[in-house]
Coordinates of N, CA and C in Angstrom, one line a residue:
M200 N 0.8 -1.1 0.1 CA 0.1 0.1 0.1 C 0.9 1.3 0.2
N201 N 0.8 2.1 -1.0 CA 1.7 3.0 -1.2 C 0.8 4.4 -1.1
D202 N -0.3 4.5 -0.8 CA -1.1 5.8 -0.9 C -0.1 7.1 0.1
P203 N 0.2 7.7 -0.4 CA 0.8 8.5 0.5 C 0.0 9.4 1.6
F204 N -1.3 9.7 1.2 CA -2.0 10.2 2.3 C -2.4 9.1 3.8
M205 N -2.5 8.3 3.5 CA -2.8 6.9 4.5 C -1.3 6.8 5.3
Q206 N -0.3 6.9 4.3 CA 0.8 6.8 5.2 C 1.3 8.0 5.9
A207 N 0.7 9.0 5.6 CA 0.9 10.3 6.3 C -0.2 10.3 7.7
A208 N -1.3 9.4 7.6 CA -2.0 9.3 8.5 C -1.3 8.4 9.6
I209 N -0.6 7.5 9.2 CA -0.3 6.4 10.0 C 1.1 7.0 10.6
E210 N 1.7 7.8 9.9 CA 2.9 8.6 10.6 C 2.6 9.4 11.6
E211 N 1.3 10.1 11.4 CA 0.7 10.6 12.8 C 0.2 9.8 13.9
A212 N -0.1 8.6 13.3 CA -0.4 7.8 14.5 C 0.7 7.2 15.1
R213 N 1.9 6.9 14.6 CA 3.1 6.6 15.0 C 3.7 7.6 15.9
Q214 N 3.5 9.1 15.6 CA 4.0 10.2 16.4 C 3.0 10.3 17.7
G215 N 1.7 10.0 17.6 CA 1.0 10.1 18.8 C 1.6 8.9 19.9
M216 N 1.9 7.6 19.3 CA 2.6 6.7 20.2 C 3.5 7.2 20.9
R217 N 4.6 7.9 20.0 CA 5.9 8.0 20.6 C 5.5 9.3 21.7
E218 N 4.6 10.0 21.7 CA 4.3 11.1 22.7 C 3.6 10.3 24.0
G219 N 3.2 9.1 23.8 CA 2.7 8.4 25.0 C 1.1 8.3 24.8
G220 N 0.7 8.8 23.5 CA -0.9 8.9 23.2 C -1.2 7.6 22.5
I221 N -2.4 7.9 22.2 CA -3.2 6.7 21.5 C -3.0 6.6 20.1
P222 N -2.6 5.8 19.2 CA -1.9 5.7 17.9 C -3.0 6.0 16.8
I223 N -3.6 6.8 16.7 CA -4.5 6.9 15.6 C -4.5 8.3 15.0
G224 N -4.0 8.4 13.6 CA -3.9 9.6 12.9 C -4.9 9.8 12.0
S225 N -4.8 11.2 11.4 CA -5.8 11.6 10.3 C -5.2 12.7 9.6
V226 N -5.5 12.6 8.2 CA -5.0 13.9 7.4 C -6.4 14.2 6.5
I227 N -6.4 15.5 6.6 CA -7.7 15.9 5.7 C -7.0 16.6 4.2
V228 N -7.4 15.9 3.1 CA -6.6 16.0 1.8 C -7.7 17.0 1.0
H229 N -7.3 18.1 0.5 CA -8.0 18.9 -0.6 C -7.2 19.1 -1.8
D230 N -7.6 19.0 -3.0 CA -7.0 19.2 -4.3 C -5.7 18.5 -4.3
G231 N -5.5 17.2 -3.8 CA -4.3 16.4 -3.8 C -3.3 16.9 -2.9
K232 N -3.5 17.8 -2.0 CA -2.8 18.3 -0.9 C -3.2 18.0 0.5
I233 N -2.2 17.7 1.3 CA -2.8 17.8 2.9 C -3.3 19.1 3.1
L234 N -4.3 19.3 3.6 CA -4.8 20.6 4.8 C -4.6 20.6 6.0
G235 N -5.0 19.5 6.3 CA -4.6 19.5 7.9 C -4.3 17.9 8.3
R236 N -3.3 18.0 9.1 CA -3.2 16.6 9.9 C -3.1 16.8 11.1
G237 N -3.1 15.2 11.9 CA -3.2 15.3 13.4 C -3.5 14.0 13.9
H238 N -3.0 14.0 15.2 CA -3.2 12.6 15.7 C -4.1 12.6 17.3
N239 N -4.7 11.5 17.8 CA -5.0 11.8 18.9 C -4.2 12.0 19.9
R240 N -4.7 13.1 20.5 CA -3.9 13.9 21.6 C -4.6 13.9 23.1
R241 N -5.8 13.1 23.3 CA -6.6 13.1 24.4 C -5.4 13.1 25.7
V242 N -4.6 12.2 25.7 CA -3.6 12.3 26.8 C -2.7 13.1 27.0
Q243 N -2.0 13.6 25.7 CA -1.0 14.8 25.7 C -1.7 16.0 26.2
S244 N -2.7 16.3 25.7 CA -3.4 17.3 26.1 C -4.4 17.7 27.3
G245 N -4.7 16.4 27.7 CA -5.7 16.2 28.8 C -7.1 16.7 28.0
S246 N -7.2 16.3 26.9 CA -8.4 16.6 26.4 C -9.5 15.6 26.0
A247 N -10.7 15.9 26.0 CA -11.9 15.1 25.9 C -12.3 14.8 24.3
I248 N -11.8 15.9 23.7 CA -12.4 16.0 22.2 C -11.2 15.7 21.3
L249 N -9.9 15.5 21.4 CA -8.8 15.8 20.7 C -8.4 14.3 19.8
H250 N -9.7 13.8 19.1 CA -9.2 12.5 18.7 C -8.5 12.7 17.3
G251 N -8.1 12.0 16.6 CA -7.1 12.2 15.7 C -7.8 12.9 14.6
E252 N -9.1 12.6 13.9 CA -9.9 13.5 13.2 C -10.1 14.8 13.5
M253 N -10.4 14.9 14.9 CA -10.7 16.4 15.3 C -9.5 16.8 15.3
D254 N -8.3 16.6 15.5 CA -7.1 17.2 15.5 C -6.7 17.7 14.4
A255 N -6.9 17.0 13.2 CA -6.8 17.0 11.8 C -7.5 18.6 11.2
L256 N -8.8 18.3 11.8 CA -9.8 19.2 11.2 C -9.1 20.9 12.1
E257 N -9.1 20.6 13.0 CA -8.4 21.9 14.1 C -7.1 22.4 13.4
N258 N -6.4 21.5 13.0 CA -4.9 21.7 12.4 C -5.3 22.4 10.9
A259 N -6.1 22.1 10.4 CA -6.5 22.4 8.8 C -7.0 23.9 8.9
G260 N -7.5 24.3 10.2 CA -7.7 25.9 10.2 C -9.2 26.1 9.6
R261 N -9.8 27.2 9.7 CA -11.1 27.5 9.5 C -11.2 27.7 7.9
Q262 N -11.9 26.8 7.3 CA -12.2 26.6 5.9 C -13.5 27.0 5.6
A263 N -13.9 27.4 4.3 CA -15.3 27.4 3.6 C -15.8 26.2 3.5
A264 N -17.2 26.2 3.4 CA -17.8 25.1 3.2 C -17.5 24.4 2.3
S265 N -17.6 25.1 1.3 CA -17.1 24.8 -0.4 C -15.8 23.8 -0.3
V266 N -15.0 24.2 0.5 CA -13.5 23.4 0.5 C -13.9 22.3 1.3
Y267 N -14.3 21.8 2.5 CA -14.5 20.6 3.1 C -15.8 19.8 2.2
R268 N -16.3 19.9 1.3 CA -17.4 19.4 0.2 C -16.5 18.9 -0.7
E269 N -15.1 19.2 -0.9 CA -14.3 18.6 -1.9 C -13.2 17.9 -1.1
C270 N -12.9 17.6 0.1 CA -11.8 16.9 0.9 C -12.1 15.5 0.8
V271 N -11.1 14.8 1.0 CA -11.2 13.5 1.5 C -10.7 13.3 2.7
L272 N -10.9 12.5 3.9 CA -10.5 12.5 5.1 C -9.5 10.9 5.2
Y273 N -8.5 11.0 5.9 CA -8.1 9.7 5.9 C -7.8 9.6 7.3
T274 N -8.3 8.1 7.5 CA -8.0 8.1 9.5 C -7.5 6.4 9.3
T275 N -6.7 6.2 10.5 CA -6.2 5.1 10.4 C -7.2 4.0 11.4
L276 N -8.0 4.5 11.8 CA -9.1 3.9 12.5 C -10.6 4.3 12.2
S277 N -11.5 3.7 12.3 CA -12.9 3.8 11.9 C -13.3 4.9 12.8
P278 N -14.0 6.0 12.1 CA -14.4 7.2 13.1 C -15.6 7.0 14.1
C279 N -15.3 7.4 15.2 CA -16.5 7.0 16.5 C -17.6 8.0 16.0
S280 N -18.4 8.2 16.9 CA -19.7 9.1 16.7 C -19.3 10.4 16.4
M281 N -18.6 10.9 17.5 CA -18.0 12.4 17.4 C -17.4 12.7 16.2
C282 N -16.3 12.0 15.6 CA -15.5 12.4 14.5 C -16.4 12.0 13.4
S283 N -17.5 11.1 13.3 CA -18.4 10.9 12.2 C -19.4 12.3 12.3
G284 N -19.6 12.7 13.2 CA -20.6 13.9 13.3 C -19.6 15.2 12.9
A285 N -18.6 15.3 12.9 CA -17.8 16.6 12.4 C -17.7 16.2 10.9
I286 N -17.7 14.9 10.5 CA -17.4 14.6 9.1 C -19.0 15.1 8.2
L287 N -19.7 14.6 9.0 CA -21.4 15.0 8.4 C -21.7 16.4 8.6
L288 N -20.9 17.1 9.8 CA -21.3 18.7 9.8 C -20.6 19.4 8.7
Y289 N -19.3 19.0 8.4 CA -18.7 19.7 7.5 C -18.8 19.2 6.0
G290 N -19.6 18.3 5.8 CA -19.8 17.7 4.6 C -18.8 17.2 3.7
I291 N -17.7 16.3 4.6 CA -16.7 15.7 3.9 C -17.4 14.6 3.2
P292 N -17.3 14.5 1.9 CA -18.1 13.5 1.0 C -17.2 12.2 0.9
R293 N -15.9 12.1 1.3 CA -15.4 10.5 1.3 C -14.4 10.5 2.4
I294 N -14.4 9.4 3.1 CA -13.4 9.1 3.9 C -12.6 7.5 3.6
V295 N -11.3 7.4 4.0 CA -10.5 6.5 3.7 C -10.0 6.1 5.2
V296 N -10.6 4.7 5.6 CA -10.4 3.9 7.0 C -9.2 3.1 6.7
G297 N -8.2 3.3 7.6 CA -7.2 2.2 7.7 C -7.6 0.9 8.1
E298 N -8.4 0.8 9.2 CA -8.9 -0.7 9.5 C -9.8 0.1 10.5
N299 N -11.0 -1.4 10.6 CA -12.3 -1.4 11.5 C -12.0 -2.6 12.4
Q300 N -11.0 -3.3 12.4 CA -11.2 -4.7 13.0 C -10.9 -4.3 14.6
T301 N -10.3 -3.4 15.1 CA -10.1 -3.3 16.5 C -11.1 -2.5 17.0
F302 N -11.8 -1.6 16.0 CA -12.9 -0.7 16.2 C -13.9 -0.2 15.3
M303 N -15.1 -0.7 15.4 CA -16.0 -0.1 14.3 C -16.9 0.8 14.9
G304 N -16.6 2.0 14.2 CA -17.2 3.4 14.2 C -18.6 3.4 13.6
E305 N -19.0 4.8 13.3 CA -20.2 4.9 12.6 C -20.2 4.9 11.1
E306 N -19.5 3.8 10.6 CA -19.4 3.9 9.2 C -20.6 3.7 8.4
E307 N -21.5 2.9 9.0 CA -23.1 2.6 8.3 C -23.8 4.1 8.4
L308 N -23.6 4.8 9.6 CA -24.2 6.1 9.7 C -23.8 7.2 8.6
L309 N -22.4 7.1 8.1 CA -21.8 7.8 7.4 C -22.3 7.5 5.9
R310 N -22.2 6.2 5.6 CA -22.8 5.6 4.5 C -24.3 6.2 4.1
A311 N -25.0 5.9 5.3 CA -26.6 6.3 5.1 C -26.5 7.9 4.8
R312 N -25.8 8.8 5.1 CA -25.8 10.4 4.9 C -25.2 10.5 3.6
G313 N -24.7 9.5 2.7 CA -23.9 9.7 1.4 C -22.8 9.8 1.5
V314 N -21.8 9.7 2.5 CA -20.5 9.5 2.7 C -20.1 8.4 2.1
A315 N -19.1 8.4 1.0 CA -18.1 7.3 0.5 C -17.2 6.7 1.6
V316 N -17.3 5.7 1.9 CA -16.7 5.3 3.0 C -15.8 3.8 2.4
E317 N -14.2 4.0 2.3 CA -13.5 3.0 1.8 C -12.5 2.5 3.3
V318 N -12.8 0.9 3.2 CA -12.0 0.5 4.4 C -10.7 -0.2 3.8
L319 N -9.8 -0.1 4.2 CA -8.6 -0.8 3.6 C -7.7 -2.0 4.4
Q320 N -8.3 -2.2 5.6 CA -7.7 -3.0 6.7 C -6.2 -3.1 6.3
N321 N -5.5 -2.1 6.5 CA -4.2 -1.9 6.5 C -3.5 -2.6 7.9
E322 N -2.6 -3.7 7.4 CA -1.8 -4.2 8.3 C -1.2 -3.5 9.5
E323 N -0.6 -2.3 8.7 CA 0.1 -1.3 10.1 C -0.7 -0.7 10.8
C324 N -1.7 -0.7 10.3 CA -2.8 0.3 11.2 C -3.4 -0.4 12.1
I325 N -3.6 -2.0 11.9 CA -4.1 -3.0 12.8 C -3.3 -3.2 13.5
R326 N -2.2 -3.5 13.1 CA -0.9 -3.7 14.1 C -0.5 -2.5 15.4
L327 N -0.7 -1.2 15.1 CA -0.4 -0.4 15.7 C -1.7 -0.5 17.0
M328 N -2.9 -0.5 16.3 CA -4.2 -0.7 17.6 C -3.7 -1.8 18.5
R329 N -3.7 -2.9 17.7 CA -3.6 -4.2 18.5 C -2.5 -4.0 19.3
Q330 N -1.2 -3.8 19.2 CA -0.5 -3.7 20.2 C -0.5 -2.7 21.3
F331 N -1.2 -1.5 20.9 CA -1.7 -0.4 21.8 C -2.5 -0.8 22.9
I332 N -3.6 -1.5 22.5 CA -4.8 -2.3 23.4 C -4.4 -3.3 24.0
D333 N -3.4 -4.1 23.6 CA -2.8 -5.3 24.7 C -1.9 -4.7 25.9
R334 N -1.3 -3.2 25.3 CA -0.4 -2.7 26.5 C -1.0 -1.7 27.4
N335 N -2.0 -1.2 27.0 CA -2.9 -0.2 27.4 C -4.2 -0.2 27.7
P336 N -4.8 -1.5 28.4 CA -6.4 -1.9 28.2 C -7.1 -0.7 28.8
S337 N -6.4 -0.2 30.0 CA -7.4 0.8 30.8 C -7.6 2.0 30.0
L338 N -6.4 2.5 29.4 CA -6.4 3.8 28.9 C -7.6 3.7 27.3
W339 N -7.6 2.2 26.7 CA -8.1 2.2 25.6 C -9.6 2.3 25.8
N340 N -10.1 1.6 27.1 CA -11.2 1.5 27.6 C -11.9 2.8 27.9
E341 N -10.9 3.5 28.4 CA -11.4 4.8 29.1 C -12.1 5.9 27.8
D342 N -11.2 5.6 26.9 CA -11.7 6.5 25.1 C -12.8 6.1 24.6
I343 N -13.0 4.8 24.6 CA -14.1 4.2 23.8 C -15.3 4.0 24.9
G344 N -15.2 4.0 26.3 CA -16.2 3.9 27.2 C -16.7 2.5 27.7
V345 N -15.9 1.6 27.6 CA -16.1 0.1 27.6 C -16.0 -0.1 29.3

């Protein structure tokens, strides 16, 4: 898999792990260029909302609705309810998901609302999350609410 945008999201996930956080990364692409990139920073920032997708949106800065409607969001993990809500709110028409084996987010909701959802089942994404969950079950359960 040589998709440079998924690779950028994976690098964000790795950066999050290096910082002691949860290894989930995301990039937002507009017109073939990365507009914003981010990773889950809940632990690092003591934040309730800085998931990878939310961090990428924040780092993309303020954009016109017309820009979001032309974007593709790449994320290493299936997006949760909050992140899916942001995708719908901003009208992002397509997402590429690294994997949904360790966590199944709101893919059906997104599809039902017209978002094109592609799931890669990328081995690196799966490995990063499985390692993290095995080593940090209480932190993982805190975020997902298990």
